[in-house]
Amino acid sequence: MRQSILPREFYFRDTVTVARELLGKRLVRVLDGAVLSGVISETEAYGHADDPASHAHRRRTGRNAAMFGQAGRAYVYFTYGMHHCFNVVARPPDVAAGAVLIRGMVPDEGIDMMVRNRGRDSNISDGPAKLAQAMCITREQYGEDLTTYGGIHIEDSPGMAAGSIRASPRVGVRDARPWNFTF
DNA sequence: GGCGCGATTCCCT
DNA sequence: GGGAATCGCGCCC
């Protein structure tokens, strides 16, 4: 039985809070009626002008426009000439931009299809680009609404107790803020 | 209009 | 632990 989809209000809050609360939630991809899903295990928060590591640190551009858009939509970027990374737009109403990078999940439904998408049977969703590849997320999902059923959405779950969440410095950026979350 | 590099991954030593 | 793959974007000339 499917759980309820997280509503837009969930994402219209402080980006770091949303990053913490996404741990344990279920990321679901519906492809031609098939369901792929996994439990989110690693997230990272990215802010606006005060966050030099964020794509939205400087002005709004064609690439980062989604980070300035409606909370609860997808921000997908292409990097290193070959990888896609999937983010959820999350920000309080008084902050212009923000997003949560989904860096890892524990695969559950549709594992066979994820294995085919990845071309290997281990380490299929334990990194941002691996997860995007396993879930068939590309530029085509840029700006997609995550609060409706039929493409990508995130389902509610009890989430993680605050005491079991570990905060670490974000991966691959020169900034000491402990905005990487795992459990 | 050109140049440098990245919120990464994989494979080899 | 180190280097290659590979290209769109952002910034500067």
mmCIF file of N, CA and C in Angstrom, chain A residues 42-110:
data_model
loop_
_atom_site.group_PDB
_atom_site.id
_atom_site.type_symbol
_atom_site.label_atom_id
_atom_site.label_comp_id
_atom_site.label_asym_id
_atom_site.label_seq_id
_atom_site.Cartn_x
_atom_site.Cartn_y
_atom_site.Cartn_z
ATOM 1 N N GLU A 42 20.739 9.660 2.319
ATOM 2 C CA GLU A 42 21.727 10.750 2.406
ATOM 3 C C GLU A 42 21.218 11.970 1.657
ATOM 4 N N THR A 43 21.275 13.134 2.301
ATOM 5 C CA THR A 43 20.825 14.387 1.687
ATOM 6 C C THR A 43 21.838 15.496 1.952
ATOM 7 N N GLU A 44 21.703 16.564 1.180
ATOM 8 C CA GLU A 44 22.574 17.721 1.381
ATOM 9 C C GLU A 44 21.797 18.988 1.073
ATOM 10 N N ALA A 45 21.956 20.005 1.938
ATOM 11 C CA ALA A 45 21.240 21.263 1.745
ATOM 12 C C ALA A 45 22.116 22.281 1.023
ATOM 13 N N TYR A 46 21.490 23.026 0.107
ATOM 14 C CA TYR A 46 22.173 24.104 -0.604
ATOM 15 C C TYR A 46 21.303 25.345 -0.586
ATOM 16 N N GLY A 47 21.912 26.478 -0.199
ATOM 17 C CA GLY A 47 21.150 27.700 0.020
ATOM 18 C C GLY A 47 21.247 28.718 -1.102
ATOM 19 N N HIS A 48 21.124 29.963 -0.697
ATOM 20 C CA HIS A 48 21.058 31.064 -1.664
ATOM 21 C C HIS A 48 22.340 31.886 -1.617
ATOM 22 N N ALA A 49 22.219 33.195 -1.558
ATOM 23 C CA ALA A 49 23.359 34.098 -1.669
ATOM 24 C C ALA A 49 24.413 33.914 -0.577
ATOM 25 N N ASP A 50 23.995 33.446 0.598
ATOM 26 C CA ASP A 50 24.937 33.305 1.705
ATOM 27 C C ASP A 50 25.670 31.959 1.677
ATOM 28 N N ASP A 51 25.425 31.174 0.649
ATOM 29 C CA ASP A 51 26.052 29.849 0.553
ATOM 30 C C ASP A 51 26.926 29.755 -0.700
ATOM 31 N N PRO A 52 28.231 29.992 -0.552
ATOM 32 C CA PRO A 52 29.119 30.021 -1.726
ATOM 33 C C PRO A 52 29.199 28.702 -2.477
ATOM 34 N N ALA A 53 28.801 27.598 -1.830
ATOM 35 C CA ALA A 53 28.866 26.296 -2.496
ATOM 36 C C ALA A 53 27.632 26.016 -3.342
ATOM 37 N N SER A 54 26.629 26.862 -3.235
ATOM 38 C CA SER A 54 25.370 26.605 -3.934
ATOM 39 C C SER A 54 25.374 27.092 -5.376
ATOM 40 N N HIS A 55 24.711 26.366 -6.248
ATOM 41 C CA HIS A 55 24.564 26.814 -7.633
ATOM 42 C C HIS A 55 23.784 28.119 -7.677
ATOM 43 N N ALA A 56 23.027 28.401 -6.635
ATOM 44 C CA ALA A 56 22.219 29.625 -6.595
ATOM 45 C C ALA A 56 22.929 30.738 -5.832
ATOM 46 N N HIS A 57 24.232 30.571 -5.622
ATOM 47 C CA HIS A 57 24.996 31.581 -4.875
ATOM 48 C C HIS A 57 25.004 32.920 -5.586
ATOM 49 N N ARG A 58 25.149 32.863 -6.901
ATOM 50 C CA ARG A 58 25.139 34.098 -7.679
ATOM 51 C C ARG A 58 23.755 34.317 -8.278
ATOM 52 N N ARG A 59 23.705 34.989 -9.387
ATOM 53 C CA ARG A 59 22.400 35.341 -9.969
ATOM 54 C C ARG A 59 21.667 34.123 -10.537
ATOM 55 N N ARG A 60 20.408 34.327 -10.758
ATOM 56 C CA ARG A 60 19.572 33.316 -11.382
ATOM 57 C C ARG A 60 19.980 33.163 -12.841
ATOM 58 N N THR A 61 20.153 31.939 -13.288
ATOM 59 C CA THR A 61 20.538 31.671 -14.682
ATOM 60 C C THR A 61 19.618 30.584 -15.235
ATOM 61 N N GLY A 62 19.825 30.248 -16.471
ATOM 62 C CA GLY A 62 19.005 29.212 -17.073
ATOM 63 C C GLY A 62 19.161 27.888 -16.368
ATOM 64 N N ARG A 63 20.382 27.616 -15.927
ATOM 65 C CA ARG A 63 20.636 26.338 -15.274
ATOM 66 C C ARG A 63 20.007 26.255 -13.894
ATOM 67 N N ASN A 64 20.192 27.293 -13.073
ATOM 68 C CA ASN A 64 19.742 27.200 -11.683
ATOM 69 C C ASN A 64 18.333 27.736 -11.443
ATOM 70 N N ALA A 65 17.634 28.113 -12.498
ATOM 71 C CA ALA A 65 16.316 28.752 -12.353
ATOM 72 C C ALA A 65 15.375 27.968 -11.442
ATOM 73 N N ALA A 66 15.415 26.651 -11.523
ATOM 74 C CA ALA A 66 14.499 25.852 -10.707
ATOM 75 C C ALA A 66 14.711 26.085 -9.216
ATOM 76 N N MET A 67 15.950 26.370 -8.816
ATOM 77 C CA MET A 67 16.220 26.596 -7.392
ATOM 78 C C MET A 67 15.529 27.843 -6.878
ATOM 79 N N PHE A 68 15.180 28.753 -7.805
ATOM 80 C CA PHE A 68 14.471 29.980 -7.438
ATOM 81 C C PHE A 68 12.972 29.816 -7.630
ATOM 82 N N GLY A 69 12.572 28.650 -8.096
ATOM 83 C CA GLY A 69 11.161 28.445 -8.424
ATOM 84 C C GLY A 69 10.355 27.863 -7.276
ATOM 85 N N GLN A 70 9.256 27.232 -7.653
ATOM 86 C CA GLN A 70 8.318 26.706 -6.661
ATOM 87 C C GLN A 70 8.920 25.548 -5.866
ATOM 88 N N ALA A 71 8.770 25.595 -4.551
ATOM 89 C CA ALA A 71 9.229 24.496 -3.704
ATOM 90 C C ALA A 71 8.437 23.240 -4.053
ATOM 91 N N GLY A 72 9.089 22.073 -3.897
ATOM 92 C CA GLY A 72 8.402 20.830 -4.200
ATOM 93 C C GLY A 72 8.545 20.393 -5.646
ATOM 94 N N ARG A 73 9.428 21.056 -6.386
ATOM 95 C CA ARG A 73 9.695 20.650 -7.767
ATOM 96 C C ARG A 73 11.130 20.144 -7.880
ATOM 97 N N ALA A 74 11.438 19.506 -8.993
ATOM 98 C CA ALA A 74 12.765 18.927 -9.180
ATOM 99 C C ALA A 74 13.747 19.940 -9.764
ATOM 100 N N TYR A 75 14.958 19.921 -9.239
ATOM 101 C CA TYR A 75 16.070 20.658 -9.841
ATOM 102 C C TYR A 75 17.095 19.601 -10.235
ATOM 103 N N VAL A 76 17.255 19.391 -11.536
ATOM 104 C CA VAL A 76 18.186 18.379 -12.041
ATOM 105 C C VAL A 76 19.307 19.092 -12.780
ATOM 106 N N TYR A 77 20.544 18.759 -12.457
ATOM 107 C CA TYR A 77 21.652 19.360 -13.215
ATOM 108 C C TYR A 77 22.564 18.287 -13.784
ATOM 109 N N PHE A 78 23.244 18.674 -14.876
ATOM 110 C CA PHE A 78 24.134 17.782 -15.607
ATOM 111 C C PHE A 78 25.566 18.223 -15.303
ATOM 112 N N THR A 79 26.433 17.277 -14.951
ATOM 113 C CA THR A 79 27.788 17.682 -14.582
ATOM 114 C C THR A 79 28.830 16.684 -15.055
ATOM 115 N N TYR A 80 30.059 17.090 -15.095
ATOM 116 C CA TYR A 80 31.184 16.273 -15.547
ATOM 117 C C TYR A 80 30.938 15.676 -16.929
ATOM 118 N N GLY A 81 30.076 16.330 -17.703
ATOM 119 C CA GLY A 81 29.850 15.861 -19.066
ATOM 120 C C GLY A 81 29.140 14.542 -19.185
ATOM 121 N N MET A 82 28.694 13.965 -18.075
ATOM 122 C CA MET A 82 28.062 12.642 -18.166
ATOM 123 C C MET A 82 27.106 12.290 -17.044
ATOM 124 N N HIS A 83 27.050 13.073 -15.990
ATOM 125 C CA HIS A 83 26.219 12.690 -14.856
ATOM 126 C C HIS A 83 25.078 13.669 -14.594
ATOM 127 N N HIS A 84 23.959 13.121 -14.112
ATOM 128 C CA HIS A 84 22.843 13.954 -13.677
ATOM 129 C C HIS A 84 22.724 13.824 -12.163
ATOM 130 N N CYS A 85 22.316 14.907 -11.500
ATOM 131 C CA CYS A 85 22.069 14.849 -10.066
ATOM 132 C C CYS A 85 20.684 15.422 -9.790
ATOM 133 N N PHE A 86 19.987 14.816 -8.847
ATOM 134 C CA PHE A 86 18.594 15.145 -8.557
ATOM 135 C C PHE A 86 18.455 15.887 -7.220
ATOM 136 N N ASN A 87 17.807 17.019 -7.283
ATOM 137 C CA ASN A 87 17.542 17.830 -6.087
ATOM 138 C C ASN A 87 16.059 18.117 -5.964
ATOM 139 N N VAL A 88 15.633 18.405 -4.721
ATOM 140 C CA VAL A 88 14.277 18.847 -4.457
ATOM 141 C C VAL A 88 14.343 20.322 -4.072
ATOM 142 N N VAL A 89 13.574 21.158 -4.743
ATOM 143 C CA VAL A 89 13.554 22.576 -4.385
ATOM 144 C C VAL A 89 12.885 22.720 -3.033
ATOM 145 N N ALA A 90 13.598 23.326 -2.086
ATOM 146 C CA ALA A 90 13.065 23.507 -0.726
ATOM 147 C C ALA A 90 13.603 24.805 -0.165
ATOM 148 N N ARG A 91 12.695 25.671 0.273
ATOM 149 C CA ARG A 91 13.084 26.977 0.816
ATOM 150 C C ARG A 91 11.899 27.595 1.510
ATOM 151 N N PRO A 92 12.172 28.395 2.533
ATOM 152 C CA PRO A 92 11.056 29.101 3.166
ATOM 153 C C PRO A 92 10.626 30.243 2.253
ATOM 154 N N PRO A 93 9.408 30.738 2.408
ATOM 155 C CA PRO A 93 8.887 31.778 1.507
ATOM 156 C C PRO A 93 9.761 33.026 1.444
ATOM 157 N N ASP A 94 10.505 33.322 2.516
ATOM 158 C CA ASP A 94 11.292 34.560 2.523
ATOM 159 C C ASP A 94 12.724 34.385 2.024
ATOM 160 N N VAL A 95 13.059 33.205 1.514
ATOM 161 C CA VAL A 95 14.384 32.985 0.934
ATOM 162 C C VAL A 95 14.203 32.693 -0.550
ATOM 163 N N ALA A 96 15.032 33.345 -1.384
ATOM 164 C CA ALA A 96 14.802 33.288 -2.837
ATOM 165 C C ALA A 96 15.101 31.943 -3.478
ATOM 166 N N ALA A 97 16.060 31.187 -2.913
ATOM 167 C CA ALA A 97 16.448 29.931 -3.570
ATOM 168 C C ALA A 97 16.930 28.912 -2.556
ATOM 169 N N GLY A 98 16.846 27.645 -2.942
ATOM 170 C CA GLY A 98 17.347 26.586 -2.072
ATOM 171 C C GLY A 98 16.938 25.233 -2.617
ATOM 172 N N ALA A 99 17.759 24.202 -2.335
ATOM 173 C CA ALA A 99 17.434 22.864 -2.805
ATOM 174 C C ALA A 99 18.146 21.825 -1.951
ATOM 175 N N VAL A 100 17.595 20.623 -1.956
ATOM 176 C CA VAL A 100 18.192 19.500 -1.236
ATOM 177 C C VAL A 100 18.647 18.467 -2.253
ATOM 178 N N LEU A 101 19.955 18.204 -2.278
ATOM 179 C CA LEU A 101 20.515 17.184 -3.166
ATOM 180 C C LEU A 101 20.263 15.813 -2.543
ATOM 181 N N ILE A 102 19.644 14.917 -3.306
ATOM 182 C CA ILE A 102 19.418 13.562 -2.809
ATOM 183 C C ILE A 102 20.641 12.739 -3.208
ATOM 184 N N ARG A 103 21.463 12.401 -2.252
ATOM 185 C CA ARG A 103 22.751 11.760 -2.537
ATOM 186 C C ARG A 103 22.746 10.242 -2.419
ATOM 187 N N GLY A 104 21.732 9.683 -1.769
ATOM 188 C CA GLY A 104 21.745 8.231 -1.636
ATOM 189 C C GLY A 104 20.411 7.689 -1.180
ATOM 190 N N MET A 105 20.131 6.440 -1.560
ATOM 191 C CA MET A 105 18.918 5.780 -1.071
ATOM 192 C C MET A 105 19.167 4.275 -1.019
ATOM 193 N N VAL A 106 18.369 3.619 -0.172
ATOM 194 C CA VAL A 106 18.412 2.163 -0.098
ATOM 195 C C VAL A 106 17.338 1.659 -1.044
ATOM 196 N N PRO A 107 17.708 1.004 -2.152
ATOM 197 C CA PRO A 107 16.723 0.583 -3.137
ATOM 198 C C PRO A 107 15.745 -0.431 -2.564
ATOM 199 N N ASP A 108 14.496 -0.372 -3.044
ATOM 200 C CA ASP A 108 13.476 -1.301 -2.550
ATOM 201 C C ASP A 108 12.677 -1.892 -3.701
ATOM 202 N N GLU A 109 11.724 -1.120 -4.239
ATOM 203 C CA GLU A 109 10.897 -1.643 -5.339
ATOM 204 C C GLU A 109 11.602 -1.465 -6.689
ATOM 205 N N GLY A 110 11.441 -2.438 -7.576
ATOM 206 C CA GLY A 110 11.981 -2.314 -8.935
ATOM 207 C C GLY A 110 13.495 -2.426 -9.019
#
